[in-house]
mmCIF file of C-alpha atoms in Angstrom:
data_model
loop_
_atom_site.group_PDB
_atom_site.id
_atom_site.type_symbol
_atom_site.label_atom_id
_atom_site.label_comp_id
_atom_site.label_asym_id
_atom_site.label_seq_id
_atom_site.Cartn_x
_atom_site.Cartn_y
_atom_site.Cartn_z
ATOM 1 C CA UNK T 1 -10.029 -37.945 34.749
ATOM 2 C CA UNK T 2 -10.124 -33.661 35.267
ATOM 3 C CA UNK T 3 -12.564 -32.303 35.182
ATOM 4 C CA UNK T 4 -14.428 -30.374 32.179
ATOM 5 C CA UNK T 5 -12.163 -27.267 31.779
ATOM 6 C CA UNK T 6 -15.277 -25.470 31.602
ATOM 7 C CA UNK T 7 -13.504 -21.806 31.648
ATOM 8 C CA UNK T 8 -11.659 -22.531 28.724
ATOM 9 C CA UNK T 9 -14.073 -23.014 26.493
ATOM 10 C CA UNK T 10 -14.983 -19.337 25.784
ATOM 11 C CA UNK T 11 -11.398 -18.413 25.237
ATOM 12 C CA UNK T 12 -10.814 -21.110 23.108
ATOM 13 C CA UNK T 13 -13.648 -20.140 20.809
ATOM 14 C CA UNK T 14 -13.145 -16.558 21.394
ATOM 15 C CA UNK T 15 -9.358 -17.368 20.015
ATOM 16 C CA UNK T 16 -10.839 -19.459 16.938
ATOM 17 C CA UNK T 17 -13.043 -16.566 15.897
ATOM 18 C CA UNK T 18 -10.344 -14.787 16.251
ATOM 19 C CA UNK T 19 -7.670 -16.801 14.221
ATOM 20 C CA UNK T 20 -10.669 -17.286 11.670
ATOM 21 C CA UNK T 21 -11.749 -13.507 11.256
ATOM 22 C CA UNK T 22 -8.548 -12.283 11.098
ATOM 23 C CA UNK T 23 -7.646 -14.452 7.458
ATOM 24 C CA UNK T 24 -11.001 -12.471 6.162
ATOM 25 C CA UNK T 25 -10.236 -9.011 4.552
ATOM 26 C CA UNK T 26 -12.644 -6.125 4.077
ATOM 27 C CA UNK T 27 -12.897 -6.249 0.202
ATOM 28 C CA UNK T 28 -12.831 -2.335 -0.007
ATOM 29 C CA UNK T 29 -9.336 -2.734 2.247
ATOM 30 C CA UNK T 30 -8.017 -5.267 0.232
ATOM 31 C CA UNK T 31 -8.878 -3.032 -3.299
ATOM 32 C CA UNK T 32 -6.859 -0.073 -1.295
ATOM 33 C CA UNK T 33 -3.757 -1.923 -0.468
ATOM 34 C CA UNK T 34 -3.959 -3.608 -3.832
ATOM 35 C CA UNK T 35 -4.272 0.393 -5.727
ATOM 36 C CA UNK T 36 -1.602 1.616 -3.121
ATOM 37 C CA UNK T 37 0.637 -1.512 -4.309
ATOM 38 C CA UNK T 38 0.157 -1.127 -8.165
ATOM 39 C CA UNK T 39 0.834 2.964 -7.399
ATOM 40 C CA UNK T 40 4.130 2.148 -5.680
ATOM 41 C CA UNK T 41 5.110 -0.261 -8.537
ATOM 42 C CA UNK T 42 4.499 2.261 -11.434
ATOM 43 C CA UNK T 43 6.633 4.594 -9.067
ATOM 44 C CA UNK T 44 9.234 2.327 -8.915
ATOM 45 C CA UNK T 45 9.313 1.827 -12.510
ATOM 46 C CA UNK T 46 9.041 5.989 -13.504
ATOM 47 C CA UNK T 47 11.928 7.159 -11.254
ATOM 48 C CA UNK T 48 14.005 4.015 -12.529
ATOM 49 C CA UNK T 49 13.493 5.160 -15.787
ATOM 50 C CA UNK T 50 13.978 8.959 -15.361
ATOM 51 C CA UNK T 51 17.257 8.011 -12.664
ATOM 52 C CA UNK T 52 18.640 5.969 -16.036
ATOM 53 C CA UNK T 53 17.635 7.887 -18.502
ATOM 54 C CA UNK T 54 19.318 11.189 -16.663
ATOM 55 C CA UNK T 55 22.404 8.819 -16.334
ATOM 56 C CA UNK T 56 22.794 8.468 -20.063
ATOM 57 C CA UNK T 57 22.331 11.980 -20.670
ATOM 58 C CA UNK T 58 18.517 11.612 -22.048
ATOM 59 C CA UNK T 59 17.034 13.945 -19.962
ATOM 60 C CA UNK T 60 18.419 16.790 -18.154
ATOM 61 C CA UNK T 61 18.475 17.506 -14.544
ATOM 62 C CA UNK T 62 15.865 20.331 -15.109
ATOM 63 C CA UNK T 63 13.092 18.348 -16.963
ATOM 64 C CA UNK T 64 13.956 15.600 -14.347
ATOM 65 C CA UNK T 65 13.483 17.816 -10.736
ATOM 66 C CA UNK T 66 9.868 18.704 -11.423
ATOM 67 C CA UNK T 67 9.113 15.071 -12.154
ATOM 68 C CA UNK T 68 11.405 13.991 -8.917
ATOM 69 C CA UNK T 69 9.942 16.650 -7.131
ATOM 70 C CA UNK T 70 6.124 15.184 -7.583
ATOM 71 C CA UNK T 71 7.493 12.117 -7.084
ATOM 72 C CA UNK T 72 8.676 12.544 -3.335
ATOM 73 C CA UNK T 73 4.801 13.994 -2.651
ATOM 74 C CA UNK T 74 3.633 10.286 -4.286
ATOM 75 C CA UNK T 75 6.258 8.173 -2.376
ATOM 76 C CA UNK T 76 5.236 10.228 0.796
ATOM 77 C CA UNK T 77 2.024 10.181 0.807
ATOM 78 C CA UNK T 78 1.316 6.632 -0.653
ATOM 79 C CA UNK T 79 4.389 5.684 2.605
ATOM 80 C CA UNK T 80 1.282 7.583 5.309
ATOM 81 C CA UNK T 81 -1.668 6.213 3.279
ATOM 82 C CA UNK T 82 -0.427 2.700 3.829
ATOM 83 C CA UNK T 83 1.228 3.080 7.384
ATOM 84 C CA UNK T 84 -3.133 4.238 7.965
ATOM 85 C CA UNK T 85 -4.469 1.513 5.876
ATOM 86 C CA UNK T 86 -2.257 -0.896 8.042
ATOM 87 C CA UNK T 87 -3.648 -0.471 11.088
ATOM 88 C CA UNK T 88 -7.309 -0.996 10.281
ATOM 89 C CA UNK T 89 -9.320 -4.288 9.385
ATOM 90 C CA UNK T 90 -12.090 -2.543 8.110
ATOM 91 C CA UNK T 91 -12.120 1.179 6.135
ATOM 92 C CA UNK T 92 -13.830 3.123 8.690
ATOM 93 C CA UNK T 93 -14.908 7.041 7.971
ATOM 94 C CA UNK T 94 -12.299 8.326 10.508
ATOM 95 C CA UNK T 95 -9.613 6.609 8.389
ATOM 96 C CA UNK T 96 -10.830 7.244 5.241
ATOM 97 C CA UNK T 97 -11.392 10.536 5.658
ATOM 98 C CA UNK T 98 -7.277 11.029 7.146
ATOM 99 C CA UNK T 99 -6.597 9.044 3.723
ATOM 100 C CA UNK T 100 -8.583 11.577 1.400
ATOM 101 C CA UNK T 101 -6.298 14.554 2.878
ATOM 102 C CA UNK T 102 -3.543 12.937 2.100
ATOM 103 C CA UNK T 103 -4.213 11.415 -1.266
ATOM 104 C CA UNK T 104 -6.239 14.506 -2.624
ATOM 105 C CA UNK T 105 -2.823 17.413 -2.991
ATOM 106 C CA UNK T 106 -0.801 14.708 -3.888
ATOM 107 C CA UNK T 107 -3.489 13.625 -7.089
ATOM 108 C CA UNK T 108 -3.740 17.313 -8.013
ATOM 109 C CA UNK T 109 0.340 17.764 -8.271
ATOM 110 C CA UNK T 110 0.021 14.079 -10.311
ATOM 111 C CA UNK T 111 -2.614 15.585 -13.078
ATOM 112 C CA UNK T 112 -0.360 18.652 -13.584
ATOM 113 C CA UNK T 113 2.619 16.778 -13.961
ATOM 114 C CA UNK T 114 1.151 14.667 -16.533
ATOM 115 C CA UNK T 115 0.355 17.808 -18.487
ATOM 116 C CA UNK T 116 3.853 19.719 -17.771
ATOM 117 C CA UNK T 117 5.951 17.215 -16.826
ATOM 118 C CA UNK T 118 6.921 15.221 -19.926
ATOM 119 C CA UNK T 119 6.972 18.359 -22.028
ATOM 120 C CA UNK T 120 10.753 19.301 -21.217
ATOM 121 C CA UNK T 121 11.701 16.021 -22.404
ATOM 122 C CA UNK T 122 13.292 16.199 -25.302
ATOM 123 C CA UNK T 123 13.293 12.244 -26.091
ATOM 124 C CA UNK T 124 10.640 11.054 -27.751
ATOM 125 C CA UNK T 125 10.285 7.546 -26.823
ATOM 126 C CA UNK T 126 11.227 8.580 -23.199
ATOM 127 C CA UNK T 127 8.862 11.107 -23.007
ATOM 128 C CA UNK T 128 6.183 8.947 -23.780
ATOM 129 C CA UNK T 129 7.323 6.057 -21.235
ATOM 130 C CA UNK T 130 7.247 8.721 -18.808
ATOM 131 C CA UNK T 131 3.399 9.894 -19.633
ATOM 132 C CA UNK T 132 2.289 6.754 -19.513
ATOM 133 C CA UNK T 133 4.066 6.104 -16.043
ATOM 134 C CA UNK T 134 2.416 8.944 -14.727
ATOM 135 C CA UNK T 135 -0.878 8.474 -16.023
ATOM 136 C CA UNK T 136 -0.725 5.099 -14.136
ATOM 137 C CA UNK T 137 0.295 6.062 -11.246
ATOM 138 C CA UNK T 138 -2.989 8.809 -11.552
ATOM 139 C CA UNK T 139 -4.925 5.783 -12.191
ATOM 140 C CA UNK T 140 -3.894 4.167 -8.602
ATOM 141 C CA UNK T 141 -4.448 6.830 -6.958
ATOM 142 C CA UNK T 142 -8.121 7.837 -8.492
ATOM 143 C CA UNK T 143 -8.857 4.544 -7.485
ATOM 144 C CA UNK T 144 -7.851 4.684 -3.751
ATOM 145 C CA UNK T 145 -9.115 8.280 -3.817
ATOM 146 C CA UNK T 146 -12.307 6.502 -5.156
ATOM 147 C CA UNK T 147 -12.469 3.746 -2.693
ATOM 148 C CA UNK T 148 -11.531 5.718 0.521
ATOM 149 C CA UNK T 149 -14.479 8.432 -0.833
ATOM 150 C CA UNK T 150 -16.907 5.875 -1.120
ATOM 151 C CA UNK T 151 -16.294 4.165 3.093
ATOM 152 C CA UNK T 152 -15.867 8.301 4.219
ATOM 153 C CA UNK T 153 -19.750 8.842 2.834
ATOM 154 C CA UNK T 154 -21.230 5.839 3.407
ATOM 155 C CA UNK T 155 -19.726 6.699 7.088
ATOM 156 C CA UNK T 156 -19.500 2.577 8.121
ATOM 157 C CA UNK I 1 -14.416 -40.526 24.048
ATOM 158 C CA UNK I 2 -15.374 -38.946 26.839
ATOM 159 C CA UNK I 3 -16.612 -34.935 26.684
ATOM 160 C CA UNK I 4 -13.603 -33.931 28.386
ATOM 161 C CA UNK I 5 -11.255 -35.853 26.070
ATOM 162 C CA UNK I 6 -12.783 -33.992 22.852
ATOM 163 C CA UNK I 7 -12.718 -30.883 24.687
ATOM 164 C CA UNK I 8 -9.364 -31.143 25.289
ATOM 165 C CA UNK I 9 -8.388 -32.591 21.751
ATOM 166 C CA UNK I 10 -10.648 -29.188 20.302
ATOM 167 C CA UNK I 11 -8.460 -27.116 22.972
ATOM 168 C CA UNK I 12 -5.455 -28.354 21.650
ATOM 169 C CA UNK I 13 -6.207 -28.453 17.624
ATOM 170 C CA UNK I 14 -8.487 -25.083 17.606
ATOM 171 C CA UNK I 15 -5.223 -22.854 16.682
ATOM 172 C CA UNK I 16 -3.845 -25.008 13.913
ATOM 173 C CA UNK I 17 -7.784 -25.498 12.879
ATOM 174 C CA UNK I 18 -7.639 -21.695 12.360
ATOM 175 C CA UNK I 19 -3.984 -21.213 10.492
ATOM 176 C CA UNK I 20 -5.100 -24.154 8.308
ATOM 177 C CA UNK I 21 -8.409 -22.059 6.988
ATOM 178 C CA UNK I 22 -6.381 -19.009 7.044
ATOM 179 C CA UNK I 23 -3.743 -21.109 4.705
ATOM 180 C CA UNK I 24 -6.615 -22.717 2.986
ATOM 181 C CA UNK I 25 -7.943 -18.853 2.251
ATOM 182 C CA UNK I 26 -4.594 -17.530 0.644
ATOM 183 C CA UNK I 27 -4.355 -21.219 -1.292
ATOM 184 C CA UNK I 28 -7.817 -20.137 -2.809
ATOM 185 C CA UNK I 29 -6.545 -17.057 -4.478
ATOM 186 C CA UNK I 30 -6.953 -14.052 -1.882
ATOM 187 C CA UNK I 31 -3.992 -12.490 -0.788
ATOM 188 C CA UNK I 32 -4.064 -11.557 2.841
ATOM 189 C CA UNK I 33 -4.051 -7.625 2.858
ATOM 190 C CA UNK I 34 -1.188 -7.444 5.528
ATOM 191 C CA UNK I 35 1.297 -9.112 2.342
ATOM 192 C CA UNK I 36 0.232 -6.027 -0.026
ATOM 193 C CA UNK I 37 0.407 -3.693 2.415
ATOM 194 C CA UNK I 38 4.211 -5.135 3.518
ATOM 195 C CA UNK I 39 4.979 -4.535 -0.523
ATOM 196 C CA UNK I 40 3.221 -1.460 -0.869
ATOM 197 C CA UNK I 41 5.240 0.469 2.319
ATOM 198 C CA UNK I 42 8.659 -1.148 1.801
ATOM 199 C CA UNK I 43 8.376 0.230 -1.755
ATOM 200 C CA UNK I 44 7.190 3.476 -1.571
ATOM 201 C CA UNK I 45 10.128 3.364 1.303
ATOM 202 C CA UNK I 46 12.983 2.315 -1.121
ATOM 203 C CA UNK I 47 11.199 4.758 -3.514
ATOM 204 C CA UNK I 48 11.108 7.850 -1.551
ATOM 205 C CA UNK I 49 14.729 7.165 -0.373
ATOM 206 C CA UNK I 50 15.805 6.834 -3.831
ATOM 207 C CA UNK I 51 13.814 10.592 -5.158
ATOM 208 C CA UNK I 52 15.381 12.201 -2.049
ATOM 209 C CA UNK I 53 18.937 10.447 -3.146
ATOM 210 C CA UNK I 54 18.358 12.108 -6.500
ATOM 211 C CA UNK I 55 17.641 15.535 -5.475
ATOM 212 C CA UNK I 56 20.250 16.027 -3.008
ATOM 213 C CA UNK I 57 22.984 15.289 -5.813
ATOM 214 C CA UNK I 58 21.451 17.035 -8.231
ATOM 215 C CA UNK I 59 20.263 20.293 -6.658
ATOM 216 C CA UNK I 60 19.441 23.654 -8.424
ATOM 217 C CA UNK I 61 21.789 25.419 -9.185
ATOM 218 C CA UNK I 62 21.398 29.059 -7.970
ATOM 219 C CA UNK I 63 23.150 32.020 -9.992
ATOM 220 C CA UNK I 64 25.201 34.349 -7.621
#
């Protein structure tokens, strides 16, 4: 028989904890991907609707650019806020700090275009599509603004 | 069985022990946060791409 592989022991259990710990998710993580997600999916939807819309005559080109415009600030910064989020297993206050300056311009240009934005739309129905759109997509990001704000104070 | 035997046979099972809890988690209901993430940055990709698309063919026009 060998003998007792002695020196493997702590690597082996060092590699369990591992395997184990990595499958657990800091909740406040998991509620910022999950807000970064829904964001991205109410994006998807708004310029899907407005790219349509503009196709079937609906909406101009100038009520759409403004809109398109704010939307390449959300799509950008939501693309850095994950690409930080991803590299972390726990929100720390170094992270969610970077986050905050990304998320904060991009929440400000959201709220105005939810005041100005749908206004040059002529179509009713489309108009209010678009509001709503927007005012989710405000909603996602107060809540990752909200999350991130919470881990940069506590400073964990 | 003989200490070394186990040993061995934990040696040899601990990474499956640890992909079947982690499989066991996502079974429960949690999602691991990697997944979202994957959604959340290959759509704000294919979003981004498709807002740039838009402007570039449909750019101001200026007045001479």
């Amino acid at each position: 028989m060998r003998p007792l592989p002695v020196r493997r022991i702590p690597a082996v259990f060092l590699l369990a904890l591992l395997v184990v710990l990595s499958g657990c998710n800091d909740p406040a993580l998991t509620k910022l991907a999950k807000a970064l997600n829904d964001t991205q999916i109410a994006m998807k939807g708004l310029q899907t609707s407005l790219i349509t819309a503009n196709q079937q005559g609906l909406v101009s080109d100038g009520a759409m650019r403004p809109i398109m415009e704010v939307c390449v600030k959300v799509d950008s910064a939501g693309l850095q806020a994950t690409q930080l989020t991803r590299q972390l297993t726990k929100l720390d206050k170094v992270t969610s700090t970077q986050i905050l300056g990304v998320l904060t311009p991009v929440i400000a240009a959201v709220g105005s275009a939810v005041v100005t934005g749908p206004l040059q739309i002529t179509n009713v129905g489309l108009r209010d599509k678009v509001t709503l759109a927007l005012q989710t997509i405000q909603t996602g990001l107060n809540t990752a603004q909200i999350i991130v704000a919470a881990t940069a104070q506590k400073g964990t | 069985m003989g200490l070394t035997a186990l040993l061995t046979l934990i040696n040899s099972l601990t990474p499956t022990i640890g992909t079947v809890i982690m499989l066991v988690k996502n079974a429960n209901g949690t999602t691991d946060v990697t997944m979202i993430l994957d959604s959340a940055e290959a759509g704000f990709t294919d979003n981004l791409k498709q807002a740039q698309d838009w402007l570039s063919t449909h750019q101001k026009k200026t007045t001479p």
